[in-house]
Amino acid sequence: MDTEKLAAAARALVTPGKGILAADESSGTIKRRFDSINAESTEDNRRNYREMLFRTDDIEAWISGVILYDETARQKGVDGTPLVRLLSDRGIVPGIKVDKGTQPLAGSPGELITEGLDGLGQRLAEYYEMGLRFAKWRAVITVGEGIPTPYCIEANAHALARYAAVSQHAGLVPIVEPEVLMDGDHGIDDCYAATKATLQETFAQLSRQGVALAGMLLKPNMVVSGSSASNRADPATVAAMTVECFKQTIPAAMPGVVFLSGGQTDNEATVNLNAINVEAAKVGVPWALSFSFGRGLQSAPLKAWGGKAKQAPAAQAAFKLRARLTSAAQLGKYTPDMETQSVTV
Ligand code: 13P
């Protein structure tokens, strides 16, 4: 295992002002996204939509990497260029979702376990050959009455560490994603507690299974109130509690955090990312705090596209704006008036 090479690749993904576009929605998830704009989820439509995002002018100024789904990693663009090469030719690192989704966790109603470890080494060897350089695995932790249980947290953390070790041995940087869901009416304190317990166990398992912390990135949730909570915490509280939670749990040897947006609106995710970076600059933290947004970057372009080829310029403009604003938030330099300014690199 070439730890130094993995560490350099991990650091490059969190270059200041840059972050990751998560475009790795599974077939079921992308169908739900397309349903929301009344577009049919065909293989060609999925390719056209994603190729349109990847060809947007100037995005390499703000986007360091893109997470792909297996289907996309094997697709070619309209001119015959493989989409993986289209990205790497632009200096954007292509990565891949490698988990196989969630199943109910046996013996623990309401909780989930992520599957996909069988045959993972062989799949990753092929992905490396295809030019992919990082790999994402998403574990899901649900907050509710009596959950998450220590059993669920431990089972998911164990699988995350197993996948991370296999990834590093295959030469791909693991993007370790333990997502504490924001679904529910719980307060921010419950999210803090679940996130803290999850990160503690995740790093314990990563350590036990010999994962090189310098050669990975963490993709966590922000510490936020439940999406249907009556009093949702403001950005300053989200920032203070997120940074505090991380200081309690994330070793300094791990180079970067790339947040998921997790169902926050794009604006909310941007404002919170900005507040977190402002707070981090104030208190001092050892890790980059960046983004790996799916919906946070794609909601606006998806809506602008609406499944119509003639809408591509509007969709690309919307994507470019979100990428630039999210980058500004990564630097703690986002201001609301930027939402209406024209985009320049
Ligand atoms: P969201 O930003 O939409 O949560 O997606 C990120 C992701 O990759 C989830 O696995």
PDB file of C-alpha atoms in Angstrom, residues 21-25 30 33-34 49-50 53-54 67 261 266 293-304 318-319 322:
ATOM      1  CA  LEU A  21     -19.864  16.729  -6.535  1.00  0.00           C
ATOM      2  CA  ALA A  22     -21.777  13.591  -5.510  1.00  0.00           C
ATOM      3  CA  ALA A  23     -23.442  12.409  -8.737  1.00  0.00           C
ATOM      4  CA  ASP A  24     -23.613   8.767  -7.669  1.00  0.00           C
ATOM      5  CA  GLU A  25     -27.334   8.362  -7.125  1.00  0.00           C
ATOM      6  CA  ILE A  30     -32.044   9.019  -9.594  1.00  0.00           C
ATOM      7  CA  ARG A  33     -35.052  12.800  -8.624  1.00  0.00           C
ATOM      8  CA  PHE A  34     -36.197  12.544 -12.268  1.00  0.00           C
ATOM      9  CA  TYR A  49     -28.039  14.858 -17.540  1.00  0.00           C
ATOM     10  CA  ARG A  50     -24.762  13.876 -15.924  1.00  0.00           C
ATOM     11  CA  LEU A  53     -23.122  18.671 -15.488  1.00  0.00           C
ATOM     12  CA  PHE A  54     -19.590  17.378 -16.153  1.00  0.00           C
ATOM     13  CA  ILE A  67     -18.504  10.551  -7.349  1.00  0.00           C
ATOM     14  CA  SER A 261     -25.942  17.971   2.273  1.00  0.00           C
ATOM     15  CA  ASP A 266     -29.018  24.062  -1.251  1.00  0.00           C
ATOM     16  CA  PHE A 293     -22.886  17.537  -1.926  1.00  0.00           C
ATOM     17  CA  GLY A 294     -25.445  15.691  -4.011  1.00  0.00           C
ATOM     18  CA  ARG A 295     -28.712  17.579  -3.651  1.00  0.00           C
ATOM     19  CA  GLY A 296     -26.894  20.681  -2.348  1.00  0.00           C
ATOM     20  CA  LEU A 297     -25.272  21.107  -5.767  1.00  0.00           C
ATOM     21  CA  GLN A 298     -27.813  19.445  -8.028  1.00  0.00           C
ATOM     22  CA  SER A 299     -31.262  20.623  -6.912  1.00  0.00           C
ATOM     23  CA  ALA A 300     -31.062  23.893  -8.870  1.00  0.00           C
ATOM     24  CA  PRO A 301     -29.592  22.474 -12.110  1.00  0.00           C
ATOM     25  CA  LEU A 302     -31.961  19.475 -12.040  1.00  0.00           C
ATOM     26  CA  LYS A 303     -34.956  21.803 -11.810  1.00  0.00           C
ATOM     27  CA  ALA A 304     -33.599  24.161 -14.490  1.00  0.00           C
ATOM     28  CA  ALA A 318     -27.440  27.026 -12.187  1.00  0.00           C
ATOM     29  CA  PHE A 319     -24.829  24.350 -11.478  1.00  0.00           C
ATOM     30  CA  ARG A 322     -24.069  26.536  -6.831  1.00  0.00           C
TER      31      ARG A 322
END
